[in-house]
């Protein structure tokens, strides 16, 4: 019998999106094809310590986004960064726990989606699902991402970047450039954490101070009036786009509460109600964006469709939510790719990209 491929599903982590990651990982594990793959579960606690988790993946309050958590785990492990060792080692006993053939990082936000875990995988010479170091880092940084798209004449909301401090920021100048309805966002975060909407000077500076607590770089954006359209992309050199979906937030914007805590906070409409021509334009823009931002494997591309029918990119998610109600797997399911096959495809793409990388000349 052919030996199964050992897939390290890594979840949790130090990011503000720790809990979402647990929900996503649970779902990825559930859909992993166990005939071909053997999961190796690695939970990262909120302090950043890696733990080997037994197969059951014991999560507390597993169904509740408000209180889901990793159970007390005390089996600290290390992933060897030595090329070709590809092993997970127990910190306490120094024994090898498992070989690792592929890493599936189900980590949203900082230390997972930003290129750091991808860098570790690269050093260790282990294929990693999703984007590599550069694509992940670009996708994480809303400021850099927008600069690259703007350079290629892809529409993005007008924005101003503020670094380190609110000192010296002149509200009047910002309003002159962007209008008075503003979105204030930490440049490197997700799940709407630290994002505010402001209409006046007082709430603007409050929002700015809040965002600066999460990231030394903050972007201020003009408010875009339009529909929120999302498209899933899958592939390496020849990526494919799914049928688009739409997010219809209950009120204001798609906040953290609307995303995860309030069941009726937003409606995920699959498919989005679009014409054939609109669908094609969304898909083509999603693929262009994926390529321009150096992505591979997967990404969810989020855009606005304005009243005049034009499209602008809002953001890209290189490790999109993967819970059982998340847009990325749901869009593929609707497009004819069931979740189990999607997960297998992502793992195959990771191995394919890694094999190609290793064929490159080093000297
Ligand atoms: N410029 C904008 N104009 C209008 N709505 C916005 C704008 N930027 C963000 N939003 C709203 O805020 C939500 C979260 O912003 P987003 O940039 O997607 O951050 P995150 O990475 O945290 O998901 C969006 O889904 C949308 O509802
Ligand atoms: Mg978003």
GROMACS .gro file of C-alpha atoms and ligand atoms in nm:
model
  391
    1UNK     CA    1   0.000   0.000   0.000
    2UNK     CA    2   0.121   0.346  -0.087
    3UNK     CA    3   0.223   0.546   0.216
    4UNK     CA    4  -0.007   0.834   0.299
    5UNK     CA    5   0.111   1.190   0.259
    6UNK     CA    6   0.160   1.355   0.598
    7UNK     CA    7  -0.016   1.690   0.603
    8UNK     CA    8   0.064   1.922   0.892
    9UNK     CA    9  -0.247   2.126   0.962
   10UNK     CA   10  -0.126   2.422   1.163
   11UNK     CA   11  -0.384   2.632   1.345
   12UNK     CA   12  -0.437   2.887   1.621
   13UNK     CA   13  -0.147   3.125   1.648
   14UNK     CA   14  -0.076   3.463   1.797
   15UNK     CA   15  -0.293   3.659   1.558
   16UNK     CA   16  -0.614   3.840   1.647
   17UNK     CA   17  -0.785   3.581   1.428
   18UNK     CA   18  -0.684   3.286   1.649
   19UNK     CA   19  -1.042   3.170   1.709
   20UNK     CA   20  -1.140   3.184   1.341
   21UNK     CA   21  -0.836   2.976   1.261
   22UNK     CA   22  -0.957   2.705   1.500
   23UNK     CA   23  -1.295   2.697   1.327
   24UNK     CA   24  -1.129   2.684   0.986
   25UNK     CA   25  -0.884   2.410   1.085
   26UNK     CA   26  -1.158   2.195   1.226
   27UNK     CA   27  -1.334   2.216   0.893
   28UNK     CA   28  -1.021   2.150   0.684
   29UNK     CA   29  -0.948   1.844   0.895
   30UNK     CA   30  -1.303   1.722   0.848
   31UNK     CA   31  -1.273   1.746   0.469
   32UNK     CA   32  -0.924   1.604   0.431
   33UNK     CA   33  -0.925   1.289   0.221
   34UNK     CA   34  -0.799   1.038   0.479
   35UNK     CA   35  -0.745   0.771   0.211
   36UNK     CA   36  -0.458   0.975   0.070
   37UNK     CA   37  -0.355   1.203   0.353
   38UNK     CA   38  -0.261   1.154   0.712
   39UNK     CA   39  -0.317   1.469   0.921
   40UNK     CA   40  -0.056   1.585   1.170
   41UNK     CA   41  -0.221   1.845   1.388
   42UNK     CA   42  -0.018   2.131   1.525
   43UNK     CA   43  -0.187   2.391   1.744
   44UNK     CA   44  -0.009   2.717   1.813
   45UNK     CA   45  -0.122   2.874   2.139
   46UNK     CA   46  -0.173   3.246   2.184
   47UNK     CA   47   0.180   3.282   2.316
   48UNK     CA   48   0.323   3.128   2.002
   49UNK     CA   49   0.418   2.789   2.146
   50UNK     CA   50   0.365   2.499   1.905
   51UNK     CA   51   0.195   2.186   2.038
   52UNK     CA   52   0.139   1.849   1.883
   53UNK     CA   53  -0.227   1.768   1.905
   54UNK     CA   54  -0.367   1.420   1.905
   55UNK     CA   55  -0.591   1.321   1.617
   56UNK     CA   56  -0.913   1.416   1.790
   57UNK     CA   57  -0.809   1.780   1.779
   58UNK     CA   58  -0.976   1.859   2.105
   59UNK     CA   59  -1.111   2.209   2.088
   60UNK     CA   60  -1.324   2.356   2.362
   61UNK     CA   61  -1.663   2.498   2.263
   62UNK     CA   62  -1.585   2.396   1.909
   63UNK     CA   63  -1.906   2.534   1.760
   64UNK     CA   64  -1.901   2.874   1.922
   65UNK     CA   65  -1.691   3.151   1.765
   66UNK     CA   66  -1.722   3.347   2.089
   67UNK     CA   67  -1.554   3.095   2.310
   68UNK     CA   68  -1.383   2.832   2.099
   69UNK     CA   69  -1.036   2.757   2.230
   70UNK     CA   70  -0.760   2.499   2.225
   71UNK     CA   71  -0.768   2.265   2.521
   72UNK     CA   72  -0.473   2.276   2.755
   73UNK     CA   73  -0.199   2.114   2.559
   74UNK     CA   74   0.137   2.030   2.692
   75UNK     CA   75   0.319   1.861   2.414
   76UNK     CA   76   0.548   2.134   2.282
   77UNK     CA   77   0.705   2.058   1.947
   78UNK     CA   78   0.958   2.202   1.708
   79UNK     CA   79   0.961   2.190   1.332
   80UNK     CA   80   1.313   2.133   1.216
   81UNK     CA   81   1.423   2.413   0.986
   82UNK     CA   82   1.697   2.192   0.850
   83UNK     CA   83   1.645   2.130   0.482
   84UNK     CA   84   1.537   1.775   0.407
   85UNK     CA   85   1.493   1.672   0.767
   86UNK     CA   86   1.121   1.753   0.751
   87UNK     CA   87   1.034   1.636   1.096
   88UNK     CA   88   0.835   1.741   1.394
   89UNK     CA   89   1.024   1.686   1.718
   90UNK     CA   90   0.905   1.676   2.077
   91UNK     CA   91   1.068   1.947   2.286
   92UNK     CA   92   1.049   1.735   2.601
   93UNK     CA   93   1.165   1.394   2.481
   94UNK     CA   94   1.361   1.507   2.173
   95UNK     CA   95   1.197   1.223   1.988
   96UNK     CA   96   1.066   1.255   1.636
   97UNK     CA   97   0.689   1.273   1.643
   98UNK     CA   98   0.624   1.264   1.272
   99UNK     CA   99   0.759   1.323   0.928
  100UNK     CA  100   0.596   1.621   0.753
  101UNK     CA  101   0.537   1.612   0.378
  102UNK     CA  102   0.321   1.921   0.331
  103UNK     CA  103   0.223   2.212   0.553
  104UNK     CA  104  -0.135   2.338   0.541
  105UNK     CA  105  -0.128   2.663   0.736
  106UNK     CA  106  -0.479   2.739   0.850
  107UNK     CA  107  -0.362   3.056   1.017
  108UNK     CA  108  -0.527   3.386   0.942
  109UNK     CA  109  -0.352   3.719   0.984
  110UNK     CA  110  -0.015   3.792   1.139
  111UNK     CA  111   0.243   3.511   1.170
  112UNK     CA  112   0.046   3.291   0.933
  113UNK     CA  113  -0.095   3.471   0.638
  114UNK     CA  114   0.189   3.723   0.616
  115UNK     CA  115   0.474   3.511   0.485
  116UNK     CA  116   0.629   3.410   0.815
  117UNK     CA  117   0.513   3.049   0.824
  118UNK     CA  118   0.577   3.029   0.449
  119UNK     CA  119   0.937   3.138   0.519
  120UNK     CA  120   0.976   2.866   0.777
  121UNK     CA  121   0.841   2.608   0.532
  122UNK     CA  122   1.079   2.734   0.265
  123UNK     CA  123   1.381   2.697   0.494
  124UNK     CA  124   1.268   2.350   0.591
  125UNK     CA  125   1.212   2.264   0.223
  126UNK     CA  126   0.855   2.155   0.282
  127UNK     CA  127   0.572   2.233   0.037
  128UNK     CA  128   0.323   2.480   0.180
  129UNK     CA  129  -0.040   2.520   0.077
  130UNK     CA  130  -0.129   2.862  -0.064
  131UNK     CA  131   0.090   3.157  -0.149
  132UNK     CA  132   0.462   3.168  -0.090
  133UNK     CA  133   0.659   3.424   0.109
  134UNK     CA  134   0.622   3.717  -0.128
  135UNK     CA  135   0.258   3.667  -0.227
  136UNK     CA  136   0.162   3.621   0.137
  137UNK     CA  137   0.349   3.931   0.251
  138UNK     CA  138   0.206   4.146  -0.028
  139UNK     CA  139  -0.145   4.019   0.029
  140UNK     CA  140  -0.124   4.094   0.398
  141UNK     CA  141  -0.018   4.455   0.358
  142UNK     CA  142  -0.312   4.656   0.228
  143UNK     CA  143  -0.089   4.955   0.150
  144UNK     CA  144   0.166   4.760  -0.058
  145UNK     CA  145  -0.107   4.557  -0.226
  146UNK     CA  146  -0.285   4.872  -0.341
  147UNK     CA  147   0.036   5.028  -0.471
  148UNK     CA  148   0.104   4.726  -0.692
  149UNK     CA  149  -0.249   4.722  -0.829
  150UNK     CA  150  -0.249   5.097  -0.889
  151UNK     CA  151   0.075   5.061  -1.083
  152UNK     CA  152  -0.110   4.834  -1.324
  153UNK     CA  153  -0.414   5.062  -1.349
  154UNK     CA  154  -0.636   4.831  -1.147
  155UNK     CA  155  -0.894   5.031  -0.954
  156UNK     CA  156  -0.857   5.064  -0.576
  157UNK     CA  157  -1.016   5.305  -0.328
  158UNK     CA  158  -0.815   5.627  -0.288
  159UNK     CA  159  -0.612   5.617   0.028
  160UNK     CA  160  -0.357   5.786   0.251
  161UNK     CA  161  -0.098   5.596   0.452
  162UNK     CA  162  -0.005   5.698   0.805
  163UNK     CA  163   0.289   5.553   0.990
  164UNK     CA  164   0.375   5.527   1.358
  165UNK     CA  165   0.181   5.821   1.504
  166UNK     CA  166  -0.120   6.043   1.460
  167UNK     CA  167   0.094   6.347   1.543
  168UNK     CA  168   0.109   6.583   1.251
  169UNK     CA  169  -0.194   6.431   1.080
  170UNK     CA  170  -0.417   6.714   0.955
  171UNK     CA  171  -0.779   6.609   0.939
  172UNK     CA  172  -0.873   6.887   0.696
  173UNK     CA  173  -0.613   6.765   0.443
  174UNK     CA  174  -0.737   6.408   0.467
  175UNK     CA  175  -1.097   6.517   0.410
  176UNK     CA  176  -0.991   6.730   0.115
  177UNK     CA  177  -0.827   6.428  -0.049
  178UNK     CA  178  -1.072   6.153   0.046
  179UNK     CA  179  -1.400   6.313   0.153
  180UNK     CA  180  -1.539   6.303   0.505
  181UNK     CA  181  -1.663   5.945   0.513
  182UNK     CA  182  -1.355   5.742   0.590
  183UNK     CA  183  -1.248   5.388   0.658
  184UNK     CA  184  -0.951   5.360   0.893
  185UNK     CA  185  -0.766   5.028   0.882
  186UNK     CA  186  -0.452   4.873   1.026
  187UNK     CA  187  -0.248   4.793   0.713
  188UNK     CA  188  -0.171   4.435   0.815
  189UNK     CA  189  -0.472   4.276   0.974
  190UNK     CA  190  -0.792   4.098   0.886
  191UNK     CA  191  -1.137   4.001   1.005
  192UNK     CA  192  -1.217   4.373   1.036
  193UNK     CA  193  -1.020   4.391   1.361
  194UNK     CA  194  -0.917   4.750   1.440
  195UNK     CA  195  -1.120   4.895   1.151
  196UNK     CA  196  -1.336   5.203   1.206
  197UNK     CA  197  -1.561   5.421   0.999
  198UNK     CA  198  -1.557   5.794   1.068
  199UNK     CA  199  -1.752   6.096   0.957
  200UNK     CA  200  -1.605   6.361   1.184
  201UNK     CA  201  -1.273   6.471   1.330
  202UNK     CA  202  -1.329   6.322   1.674
  203UNK     CA  203  -1.420   5.973   1.554
  204UNK     CA  204  -1.144   5.993   1.294
  205UNK     CA  205  -0.870   6.039   1.554
  206UNK     CA  206  -1.029   5.780   1.781
  207UNK     CA  207  -1.026   5.533   1.491
  208UNK     CA  208  -0.670   5.623   1.400
  209UNK     CA  209  -0.545   5.569   1.756
  210UNK     CA  210  -0.726   5.234   1.767
  211UNK     CA  211  -0.576   5.117   1.438
  212UNK     CA  212  -0.227   5.226   1.548
  213UNK     CA  213  -0.259   4.993   1.845
  214UNK     CA  214  -0.269   4.701   1.603
  215UNK     CA  215  -0.020   4.813   1.343
  216UNK     CA  216   0.234   5.095   1.309
  217UNK     CA  217   0.103   5.142   0.957
  218UNK     CA  218  -0.255   5.250   0.899
  219UNK     CA  219  -0.443   5.328   0.581
  220UNK     CA  220  -0.725   5.579   0.552
  221UNK     CA  221  -0.960   5.511   0.262
  222UNK     CA  222  -1.238   5.698   0.092
  223UNK     CA  223  -1.574   5.531   0.138
  224UNK     CA  224  -1.680   5.329  -0.163
  225UNK     CA  225  -2.047   5.292  -0.238
  226UNK     CA  226  -2.101   4.961  -0.406
  227UNK     CA  227  -2.180   4.593  -0.375
  228UNK     CA  228  -1.925   4.366  -0.207
  229UNK     CA  229  -1.837   4.091  -0.453
  230UNK     CA  230  -1.597   3.808  -0.369
  231UNK     CA  231  -1.431   3.564  -0.603
  232UNK     CA  232  -1.227   3.255  -0.518
  233UNK     CA  233  -0.912   3.183  -0.717
  234UNK     CA  234  -0.731   2.850  -0.731
  235UNK     CA  235  -0.417   2.744  -0.916
  236UNK     CA  236  -0.053   2.823  -0.974
  237UNK     CA  237   0.057   2.957  -1.316
  238UNK     CA  238  -0.287   2.909  -1.471
  239UNK     CA  239  -0.529   3.003  -1.197
  240UNK     CA  240  -0.904   2.962  -1.228
  241UNK     CA  241  -1.175   3.181  -1.080
  242UNK     CA  242  -1.495   3.058  -0.917
  243UNK     CA  243  -1.847   3.186  -0.968
  244UNK     CA  244  -1.859   3.514  -0.769
  245UNK     CA  245  -2.050   3.557  -0.445
  246UNK     CA  246  -2.177   3.863  -0.266
  247UNK     CA  247  -2.163   3.982   0.093
  248UNK     CA  248  -2.463   4.181   0.202
  249UNK     CA  249  -2.388   4.322   0.550
  250UNK     CA  250  -2.688   4.394   0.769
  251UNK     CA  251  -2.581   4.743   0.854
  252UNK     CA  252  -2.292   4.974   0.783
  253UNK     CA  253  -1.999   4.753   0.700
  254UNK     CA  254  -1.886   4.394   0.727
  255UNK     CA  255  -1.752   4.423   1.081
  256UNK     CA  256  -1.604   4.151   1.304
  257UNK     CA  257  -1.943   4.112   1.474
  258UNK     CA  258  -2.122   4.079   1.141
  259UNK     CA  259  -1.867   3.828   1.022
  260UNK     CA  260  -1.850   3.587   1.307
  261UNK     CA  261  -2.068   3.668   1.604
  262UNK     CA  262  -2.403   3.775   1.471
  263UNK     CA  263  -2.561   3.497   1.272
  264UNK     CA  264  -2.778   3.741   1.082
  265UNK     CA  265  -2.497   3.999   1.059
  266UNK     CA  266  -2.446   3.950   0.690
  267UNK     CA  267  -2.592   3.752   0.409
  268UNK     CA  268  -2.355   3.548   0.195
  269UNK     CA  269  -2.520   3.522  -0.141
  270UNK     CA  270  -2.394   3.247  -0.368
  271UNK     CA  271  -2.402   3.303  -0.655
  272UNK     CA  272  -2.404   3.683  -0.662
  273UNK     CA  273  -2.687   3.813  -0.874
  274UNK     CA  274  -2.481   3.929  -1.172
  275UNK     CA  275  -2.510   3.930  -1.550
  276UNK     CA  276  -2.292   3.703  -1.761
  277UNK     CA  277  -2.080   4.002  -1.860
  278UNK     CA  278  -2.037   4.111  -1.497
  279UNK     CA  279  -1.936   3.759  -1.394
  280UNK     CA  280  -1.672   3.749  -1.663
  281UNK     CA  281  -1.532   4.086  -1.564
  282UNK     CA  282  -1.518   3.984  -1.197
  283UNK     CA  283  -1.341   3.658  -1.280
  284UNK     CA  284  -1.095   3.818  -1.514
  285UNK     CA  285  -1.011   4.092  -1.260
  286UNK     CA  286  -0.973   3.829  -0.987
  287UNK     CA  287  -0.724   3.632  -1.196
  288UNK     CA  288  -0.527   3.943  -1.298
  289UNK     CA  289  -0.508   4.049  -0.934
  290UNK     CA  290  -0.398   3.702  -0.822
  291UNK     CA  291  -0.114   3.702  -1.075
  292UNK     CA  292  -0.006   4.062  -1.016
  293UNK     CA  293   0.018   4.007  -0.643
  294UNK     CA  294   0.244   3.702  -0.691
  295UNK     CA  295  -0.011   3.457  -0.555
  296UNK     CA  296  -0.012   3.082  -0.591
  297UNK     CA  297  -0.238   2.806  -0.467
  298UNK     CA  298  -0.535   3.001  -0.344
  299UNK     CA  299  -0.672   3.344  -0.262
  300UNK     CA  300  -1.006   3.509  -0.221
  301UNK     CA  301  -1.028   3.838  -0.404
  302UNK     CA  302  -1.273   4.091  -0.258
  303UNK     CA  303  -1.400   4.377  -0.468
  304UNK     CA  304  -1.659   4.648  -0.486
  305UNK     CA  305  -1.892   4.681  -0.779
  306UNK     CA  306  -1.980   5.046  -0.797
  307UNK     CA  307  -2.309   5.189  -0.914
  308UNK     CA  308  -2.162   5.263  -1.257
  309UNK     CA  309  -2.077   4.890  -1.283
  310UNK     CA  310  -1.702   4.945  -1.255
  311UNK     CA  311  -1.500   4.716  -1.029
  312UNK     CA  312  -1.236   4.802  -0.775
  313UNK     CA  313  -1.032   4.571  -0.558
  314UNK     CA  314  -1.087   4.600  -0.184
  315UNK     CA  315  -0.849   4.335  -0.061
  316UNK     CA  316  -0.705   3.991  -0.110
  317UNK     CA  317  -0.705   3.709   0.143
  318UNK     CA  318  -0.431   3.456   0.087
  319UNK     CA  319  -0.558   3.223   0.359
  320UNK     CA  320  -0.930   3.291   0.338
  321UNK     CA  321  -1.173   3.176   0.603
  322UNK     CA  322  -1.223   2.802   0.575
  323UNK     CA  323  -1.507   2.739   0.817
  324UNK     CA  324  -1.803   2.533   0.703
  325UNK     CA  325  -1.989   2.852   0.614
  326UNK     CA  326  -1.696   3.044   0.466
  327UNK     CA  327  -1.711   3.202   0.123
  328UNK     CA  328  -1.398   3.042  -0.027
  329UNK     CA  329  -1.496   2.675   0.004
  330UNK     CA  330  -1.863   2.756  -0.058
  331UNK     CA  331  -1.783   2.936  -0.384
  332UNK     CA  332  -1.586   2.637  -0.509
  333UNK     CA  333  -1.857   2.400  -0.402
  334UNK     CA  334  -2.106   2.602  -0.604
  335UNK     CA  335  -1.863   2.610  -0.896
  336UNK     CA  336  -1.855   2.231  -0.899
  337UNK     CA  337  -1.559   2.151  -0.674
  338UNK     CA  338  -1.665   1.985  -0.348
  339UNK     CA  339  -1.464   2.071  -0.040
  340UNK     CA  340  -1.284   1.738  -0.014
  341UNK     CA  341  -1.157   1.771  -0.371
  342UNK     CA  342  -1.070   2.137  -0.314
  343UNK     CA  343  -0.847   2.048  -0.019
  344UNK     CA  344  -0.676   1.772  -0.218
  345UNK     CA  345  -0.626   2.010  -0.510
  346UNK     CA  346  -0.466   2.270  -0.281
  347UNK     CA  347  -0.224   2.011  -0.148
  348UNK     CA  348  -0.138   1.894  -0.500
  349UNK     CA  349  -0.074   2.254  -0.607
  350UNK     CA  350   0.158   2.304  -0.310
  351UNK     CA  351   0.361   1.996  -0.402
  352UNK     CA  352   0.370   2.101  -0.768
  353UNK     CA  353   0.498   2.453  -0.687
  354UNK     CA  354   0.757   2.311  -0.450
  355UNK     CA  355   0.883   2.059  -0.705
  356UNK     CA  356   0.925   2.338  -0.962
  357UNK     CA  357   1.104   2.559  -0.713
  358UNK     CA  358   1.348   2.281  -0.633
  359UNK     CA  359   1.434   2.237  -0.999
  360UNK     CA  360   1.571   2.591  -1.018
  361UNK     CA  361   1.943   2.638  -1.035
  362UNK     CA  362   2.102   2.748  -0.712
  363UNK     CA  363   2.447   2.809  -0.845
  364LIG     N1  364  -1.324   5.193   0.137
  364LIG     C1  365  -1.431   5.130   0.182
  364LIG     N2  366  -1.555   5.172   0.147
  364LIG     C2  367  -1.666   5.109   0.193
  364LIG     N3  368  -1.664   5.002   0.274
  364LIG     C3  369  -1.544   4.955   0.313
  364LIG     C4  370  -1.422   5.015   0.268
  364LIG     N4  371  -1.319   4.946   0.321
  364LIG     C5  372  -1.373   4.849   0.396
  364LIG     N5  373  -1.508   4.852   0.393
  364LIG     C6  374  -1.598   4.763   0.468
  364LIG     O1  375  -1.526   4.710   0.579
  364LIG     C7  376  -1.513   4.567   0.566
  364LIG     C8  377  -1.378   4.521   0.617
  364LIG     O2  378  -1.274   4.584   0.543
  364LIG     P1  379  -1.157   4.502   0.475
  364LIG     O3  380  -1.068   4.599   0.407
  364LIG     O4  381  -1.215   4.396   0.393
  364LIG     O5  382  -1.079   4.446   0.601
  364LIG     P2  383  -1.049   4.298   0.653
  364LIG     O6  384  -0.918   4.263   0.593
  364LIG     O7  385  -1.040   4.313   0.799
  364LIG     O8  386  -1.159   4.210   0.605
  364LIG     C9  387  -1.540   4.540   0.420
  364LIG     O9  388  -1.587   4.409   0.401
  364LIG    C10  389  -1.644   4.646   0.387
  364LIG    O10  390  -1.772   4.609   0.437
  365LIG    MG1  391  -1.232   4.188   0.415
   0.00000   0.00000   0.00000
